[in-house]
Short mmCIF file of C-alpha atoms and ligand atoms in Angstrom, two decimals:
data_model
loop_
_atom_site.label_atom_id
_atom_site.label_comp_id
_atom_site.label_asym_id
_atom_site.label_seq_id
_atom_site.Cartn_x
_atom_site.Cartn_y
_atom_site.Cartn_z
CA MET C 22 -13.92 4.01 6.29
CA ASN C 23 -16.81 5.27 4.17
CA ARG C 24 -16.63 8.79 5.57
CA PRO C 25 -13.94 11.48 5.91
CA TYR C 26 -11.82 12.01 9.02
CA VAL C 27 -13.99 14.50 10.95
CA HIS C 28 -12.51 17.21 13.14
CA ILE C 29 -14.79 19.60 15.04
CA ASN C 30 -13.23 22.89 16.07
CA VAL C 31 -14.84 25.21 18.59
CA ALA C 32 -14.06 28.47 20.36
CA ALA C 33 -15.77 28.52 23.75
CA THR C 34 -15.81 30.62 26.88
CA ALA C 35 -14.74 29.22 30.24
CA ASP C 36 -18.44 28.45 30.88
CA GLY C 37 -18.68 26.46 27.65
CA LYS C 38 -20.64 28.97 25.58
CA ILE C 39 -19.88 29.31 21.87
CA ASP C 40 -21.93 32.51 21.49
CA THR C 41 -23.86 34.92 23.71
CA PHE C 42 -27.62 34.65 24.31
CA GLU C 43 -27.99 37.22 21.49
CA ARG C 44 -26.76 34.62 18.95
CA LYS C 45 -25.03 37.16 16.75
CA GLY C 46 -21.81 35.20 16.27
CA ALA C 47 -19.80 36.80 19.10
CA ALA C 48 -16.01 36.88 18.65
CA ILE C 49 -14.38 34.44 21.09
CA SER C 50 -11.07 33.50 19.47
CA SER C 51 -7.89 35.44 20.14
CA ALA C 52 -5.70 36.60 17.22
CA ARG C 53 -3.49 33.54 17.72
CA ASP C 54 -6.51 31.24 17.72
CA ARG C 55 -7.81 32.78 14.50
CA GLU C 56 -4.46 31.90 12.91
CA ARG C 57 -4.72 28.33 14.21
CA VAL C 58 -8.23 28.00 12.78
CA ASP C 59 -7.01 29.34 9.43
CA GLN C 60 -4.29 26.69 9.44
CA LEU C 61 -6.88 23.97 10.15
CA ARG C 62 -9.01 25.21 7.26
CA ALA C 63 -5.97 25.18 5.00
CA GLU C 64 -5.30 21.54 5.91
CA ALA C 65 -8.90 20.44 5.31
CA ASP C 66 -10.45 19.16 2.10
CA ALA C 67 -13.78 20.69 3.15
CA VAL C 68 -15.27 22.87 5.87
CA MET C 69 -18.82 22.23 7.14
CA VAL C 70 -21.35 24.36 9.03
CA GLY C 71 -24.89 23.80 10.29
CA GLY C 72 -28.01 25.53 9.00
CA ARG C 73 -28.30 28.25 11.60
CA THR C 74 -24.66 29.23 11.37
CA LEU C 75 -24.96 29.16 7.59
CA HIS C 76 -28.04 31.37 7.35
CA ASP C 77 -27.52 33.71 10.31
CA GLU C 78 -23.79 34.31 9.97
CA ASP C 79 -23.21 33.73 6.26
CA PRO C 80 -19.55 32.65 6.70
CA THR C 81 -17.09 32.81 3.79
CA LEU C 82 -15.25 29.67 5.03
CA THR C 83 -12.20 30.65 2.98
CA VAL C 84 -8.53 30.53 4.05
CA LYS C 85 -7.58 34.05 5.10
CA SER C 86 -3.78 33.74 4.81
CA LYS C 87 -2.44 34.31 1.29
CA LEU C 88 0.63 32.23 2.17
CA LEU C 89 -1.51 29.25 3.22
CA ARG C 90 -3.58 29.52 0.03
CA GLU C 91 -0.38 29.58 -2.03
CA GLU C 92 0.90 26.53 -0.16
CA ARG C 93 -2.29 24.67 -1.04
CA LEU C 94 -1.90 25.60 -4.71
CA ALA C 95 1.76 24.54 -4.68
CA LEU C 96 0.62 21.11 -3.44
CA GLY C 97 -1.78 20.84 -6.38
CA ARG C 98 -4.83 21.48 -4.20
CA THR C 99 -7.55 24.08 -4.73
CA GLU C 100 -6.87 27.50 -3.21
CA ASN C 101 -9.61 26.96 -0.61
CA PRO C 102 -11.25 23.85 0.81
CA ALA C 103 -14.71 22.91 -0.41
CA LYS C 104 -17.64 24.35 1.56
CA VAL C 105 -20.41 22.24 3.03
CA GLY C 106 -23.76 23.41 4.43
CA ILE C 107 -26.27 21.24 6.31
CA ALA C 108 -29.76 22.78 6.39
CA SER C 109 -33.23 21.30 6.70
CA ARG C 110 -34.57 24.17 4.58
CA LEU C 111 -32.22 26.14 2.36
CA ASP C 112 -32.90 29.85 2.15
CA LEU C 113 -29.60 31.28 0.93
CA GLU C 114 -29.53 34.51 -1.06
CA PRO C 115 -27.66 34.24 -4.39
CA ASP C 116 -25.20 36.96 -3.39
CA CYS C 117 -24.37 35.59 0.08
CA ASN C 118 -20.72 35.16 1.15
CA PHE C 119 -21.04 31.39 1.43
CA LEU C 120 -21.91 31.09 -2.27
CA THR C 121 -19.77 33.88 -3.68
CA ALA C 122 -16.48 33.95 -1.73
CA GLY C 123 -13.76 31.89 -3.44
CA SER C 124 -14.16 29.33 -6.19
CA SER C 125 -14.11 26.04 -4.30
CA ARG C 126 -16.76 23.36 -4.68
CA ILE C 127 -19.95 23.95 -2.69
CA PHE C 128 -21.92 21.04 -1.26
CA LEU C 129 -25.35 21.62 0.24
CA PHE C 130 -27.21 18.85 2.04
CA THR C 131 -30.87 19.48 2.69
CA THR C 132 -34.29 17.84 3.01
CA SER C 133 -37.48 17.79 0.96
CA GLN C 134 -38.51 20.93 2.89
CA THR C 135 -36.43 23.06 0.51
CA GLU C 136 -38.55 24.29 -2.39
CA GLU C 137 -37.74 22.99 -5.88
CA SER C 138 -37.34 26.55 -7.16
CA LYS C 139 -34.69 27.24 -4.50
CA LEU C 140 -32.86 24.03 -5.39
CA ALA C 141 -32.81 25.05 -9.06
CA GLU C 142 -31.63 28.56 -8.22
CA LEU C 143 -28.76 27.29 -6.07
CA ARG C 144 -27.76 24.60 -8.58
CA ALA C 145 -27.51 27.32 -11.23
CA LEU C 146 -25.03 29.02 -8.92
CA ARG C 147 -22.82 25.86 -9.09
CA ALA C 148 -23.88 24.42 -5.70
CA GLU C 149 -23.93 20.60 -5.63
CA ILE C 150 -27.12 19.80 -3.77
CA TYR C 151 -28.23 16.52 -2.21
CA VAL C 152 -31.69 16.03 -0.74
CA LEU C 153 -31.20 13.49 2.05
CA GLY C 154 -34.23 13.19 4.30
CA GLU C 155 -37.57 14.78 5.11
CA GLU C 156 -37.22 16.21 8.63
CA ARG C 157 -33.48 16.53 8.98
CA VAL C 158 -30.46 15.77 6.86
CA ASP C 159 -29.14 12.20 7.06
CA LEU C 160 -25.62 13.05 8.23
CA THR C 161 -24.22 9.55 7.74
CA ALA C 162 -25.30 9.63 4.10
CA ALA C 163 -23.96 13.18 3.69
CA LEU C 164 -20.51 12.15 4.92
CA ARG C 165 -20.57 9.16 2.57
CA VAL C 166 -21.29 11.49 -0.36
CA LEU C 167 -18.42 13.75 0.67
CA LYS C 168 -16.03 10.80 0.83
CA GLU C 169 -17.16 9.67 -2.62
CA ASN C 170 -16.33 13.17 -3.83
CA GLY C 171 -12.74 13.02 -2.60
CA ILE C 172 -13.21 14.71 0.78
CA ASN C 173 -10.91 12.80 3.12
CA ARG C 174 -10.45 15.41 5.82
CA LEU C 175 -13.50 17.38 6.98
CA MET C 176 -13.36 20.29 9.40
CA VAL C 177 -16.62 21.15 11.14
CA GLU C 178 -17.06 24.71 12.38
CA GLY C 179 -20.34 24.39 14.32
CA GLY C 180 -22.79 25.22 15.49
CA ALA C 181 -23.94 23.46 18.61
CA THR C 182 -26.76 21.38 17.09
CA LEU C 183 -24.71 20.05 14.21
CA ASN C 184 -21.76 19.31 16.53
CA PHE C 185 -23.93 17.24 18.85
CA GLU C 186 -25.65 15.28 16.10
CA LEU C 187 -22.35 14.32 14.51
CA MET C 188 -20.98 13.30 17.92
CA ARG C 189 -24.13 11.35 18.86
CA LEU C 190 -23.95 9.40 15.62
CA GLY C 191 -20.30 8.48 16.25
CA LEU C 192 -19.14 10.43 13.20
CA VAL C 193 -16.43 12.54 14.87
CA ASP C 194 -12.76 11.64 15.29
CA GLU C 195 -11.29 14.76 16.83
CA LEU C 196 -12.43 17.79 18.83
CA THR C 197 -10.39 20.90 19.53
CA ILE C 198 -11.68 23.59 21.86
CA TYR C 199 -10.03 26.94 22.37
CA VAL C 200 -11.24 28.00 25.82
CA ALA C 201 -11.15 31.79 26.03
CA PRO C 202 -10.71 33.52 29.39
CA MET C 203 -14.22 34.96 29.58
CA ILE C 204 -17.75 34.09 30.75
CA PHE C 205 -20.94 34.70 28.74
CA GLY C 206 -23.52 32.98 30.94
CA GLY C 207 -27.09 32.80 29.69
CA LYS C 208 -29.21 29.67 29.76
CA ASN C 209 -30.08 30.12 26.08
CA ALA C 210 -26.54 30.81 24.90
CA PRO C 211 -25.33 27.90 22.72
CA THR C 212 -22.68 25.53 24.06
CA THR C 213 -20.18 23.23 22.32
CA ALA C 214 -22.83 20.52 21.86
CA ALA C 215 -26.62 21.05 22.06
CA GLY C 216 -29.38 18.85 20.62
CA SER C 217 -31.47 16.58 22.83
CA GLY C 218 -28.55 15.61 25.09
CA LEU C 219 -27.58 12.33 26.70
CA VAL C 220 -28.12 10.69 30.08
CA ARG C 221 -24.98 10.14 32.15
CA SER C 222 -24.58 6.52 31.12
CA GLY C 223 -24.70 7.58 27.48
CA ALA C 224 -21.96 10.22 27.79
CA LEU C 225 -19.50 10.18 24.91
CA PRO C 226 -16.00 9.39 26.22
CA LEU C 227 -13.08 11.55 25.10
CA LYS C 228 -9.34 11.01 25.29
CA LEU C 229 -7.33 14.14 26.00
CA ILE C 230 -4.47 14.20 23.49
CA GLU C 231 -2.92 17.56 24.22
CA SER C 232 -3.50 20.70 26.27
CA GLU C 233 -1.74 24.01 25.85
CA SER C 234 -1.85 27.11 27.98
CA TRP C 235 -1.45 30.25 25.89
CA ASP C 236 -0.05 33.71 26.71
CA ASP C 237 -3.39 35.28 25.73
CA GLY C 238 -4.97 33.53 28.73
CA GLY C 239 -6.66 30.89 26.62
CA VAL C 240 -6.32 27.11 26.80
CA LEU C 241 -6.30 24.79 23.81
CA LEU C 242 -7.73 21.31 24.38
CA LYS C 243 -7.35 18.51 21.84
CA TYR C 244 -9.45 15.37 22.23
CA HIS C 245 -10.00 12.18 20.31
CA PHE C 246 -13.31 10.37 20.52
CA GLU C 247 -12.89 6.96 22.09
CA LYS C 248 -13.73 4.17 19.66
CA ARG C 249 -16.35 1.76 20.89
CA SER C 250 -16.83 -1.86 19.89
CA ASN C 251 -20.27 -1.26 18.38
CA ASP C 252 -19.16 1.93 16.63
CA ASP C 253 -21.19 1.29 13.50
CA ASN C 254 -24.54 1.49 15.24
CA HIS C 255 -23.97 3.25 18.52
CA ALA C 256 -26.15 6.30 17.89
CA ARG C 257 -27.51 7.52 21.23
CA THR C 258 -31.15 8.38 21.04
CA ILE C 259 -32.00 8.77 24.72
CA PRO C 260 -33.07 12.32 25.55
CA GLY C 261 -31.45 13.81 28.63
CA SER C 262 -32.94 12.85 31.95
CA PRO C 263 -31.22 13.38 35.29
CA GLY C 264 -32.29 9.87 36.37
N1 NAP F 307 -17.71 29.68 18.73
C1 NAP F 307 -17.75 28.78 17.76
O1 NAP F 307 -16.80 28.02 17.56
C2 NAP F 307 -18.96 28.71 16.88
C3 NAP F 307 -18.87 28.14 15.60
C4 NAP F 307 -20.03 28.06 14.82
C5 NAP F 307 -21.23 28.53 15.31
N2 NAP F 307 -21.27 29.08 16.54
C6 NAP F 307 -22.56 29.56 17.09
O2 NAP F 307 -23.47 28.47 17.12
C7 NAP F 307 -24.80 29.02 17.04
C8 NAP F 307 -25.57 28.21 16.03
O3 NAP F 307 -25.68 26.88 16.47
P1 NAP F 307 -27.08 26.16 16.40
O4 NAP F 307 -26.99 24.97 17.27
O5 NAP F 307 -28.18 27.13 16.69
O6 NAP F 307 -27.25 25.77 14.88
P2 NAP F 307 -26.29 24.99 13.83
O7 NAP F 307 -25.66 23.82 14.47
O8 NAP F 307 -25.42 25.99 13.16
O9 NAP F 307 -27.35 24.53 12.76
C9 NAP F 307 -28.18 23.47 13.08
C10 NAP F 307 -29.34 23.45 12.12
O10 NAP F 307 -29.02 22.59 11.02
C11 NAP F 307 -30.20 21.94 10.62
N3 NAP F 307 -30.01 20.49 10.46
C12 NAP F 307 -30.50 19.76 9.44
N4 NAP F 307 -30.22 18.48 9.57
C13 NAP F 307 -29.53 18.37 10.72
C14 NAP F 307 -29.00 17.27 11.39
N5 NAP F 307 -29.11 16.03 10.93
N6 NAP F 307 -28.39 17.50 12.55
C15 NAP F 307 -28.27 18.73 13.05
N7 NAP F 307 -28.78 19.84 12.46
C16 NAP F 307 -29.41 19.64 11.29
C17 NAP F 307 -31.23 22.13 11.71
O11 NAP F 307 -32.25 22.89 11.17
P3 NAP F 307 -33.78 22.65 11.63
O12 NAP F 307 -33.80 22.98 13.09
O13 NAP F 307 -34.51 23.60 10.76
O14 NAP F 307 -34.09 21.21 11.35
C18 NAP F 307 -30.53 22.89 12.80
O15 NAP F 307 -31.29 23.96 13.31
C19 NAP F 307 -24.66 30.48 16.67
O16 NAP F 307 -24.92 31.27 17.80
C20 NAP F 307 -23.22 30.60 16.25
O17 NAP F 307 -22.67 31.86 16.50
C21 NAP F 307 -20.17 29.19 17.32
#
C-alpha cells in the first residue's frame, strides 16, 4: 500500500459532538481515555491534525508519559512520533507548541495559498513543507509522501473536516471513538465527521471490532472501515441530500 495504516481517534459526547459550539477545544476524554490516547500516540510513527485544530488549539502532539517515551527510545525509535499538519493556508507562529514541543520531525502539507515568506520562515524552523494543491491539500498525495518518509502507522487526531475527507477518500483503516457520558448539543458544534456529507446510499460502512464499557461511564468503540472492491477510486463526491 502506498500510504500508512491510518487510525482516526476521536473523543465524542453521547450526541456525537467533538467540541461545544464555542469551538474552544472542550475536554471530553476521561483520565483513563487520556492515557489510552497517549498509548496510541506512542505506538504511532506520526500524529496528524487538520488546519483548524492546528491553528486554534496549537497542540503539542507529544507523548505525555515519560515511561512510554523511554519505551520508544529503547526500541530505537524517536522519543515522540512525527507531527503532521494539514492546512490550506499556514499561519503558525514560530514559538507555537506544535513547532517547539519535542524534537520529532514536522511535516506540513499546504496549498499555494500559503505565502512564500511563511514557507521560508517555517522551513527555517526545520518544518518539512509540501505544497500539494491550490484550494485544499491533496490528502492522497500527502499520505504517499508520509509513507515515502517511513511513516507506516499514522494516528489522526481530528478535527471533523479532516476526519471526513480522509474517510470519504477511502484513506482510513480504523476508527476509535471514546463516547463520554455527556451531551453538548448545538447545531454548529463539530461532530466526528463533517465536510459536505453523504447521501444514505453513499454511507461508509463500518465493522465493529470491539466495544468496551468503562467504569467512568464512557464507552469505547473500535471500528474498521469495510474494504470495497473499487477501493482505489471510490471517493464519494455527492453532497448530502435527504432524497
Ligand atoms: N474531541 C476530539 O477528539 C477532537 C479532536 C480534534 C479536534 N477536535 C475539534 O474539532 C474542531 C475542529 O475541526 P474542524 O472540522 O473545524 O477543522 P479541522 O478538521 O481541524 O481542520 C480542517 C481544515 O483543514 C484544512 N484543509 C486543507 N486541506 C484539507 C483537506 N483536503 N481536507 C480537509 N481539510 C483540509 C481546511 O482549511 P480551509 O477550510 O481553509 O480550506 C479545513 O478548514 C475543533 O472544535 C476541535 O476542538 C476535537
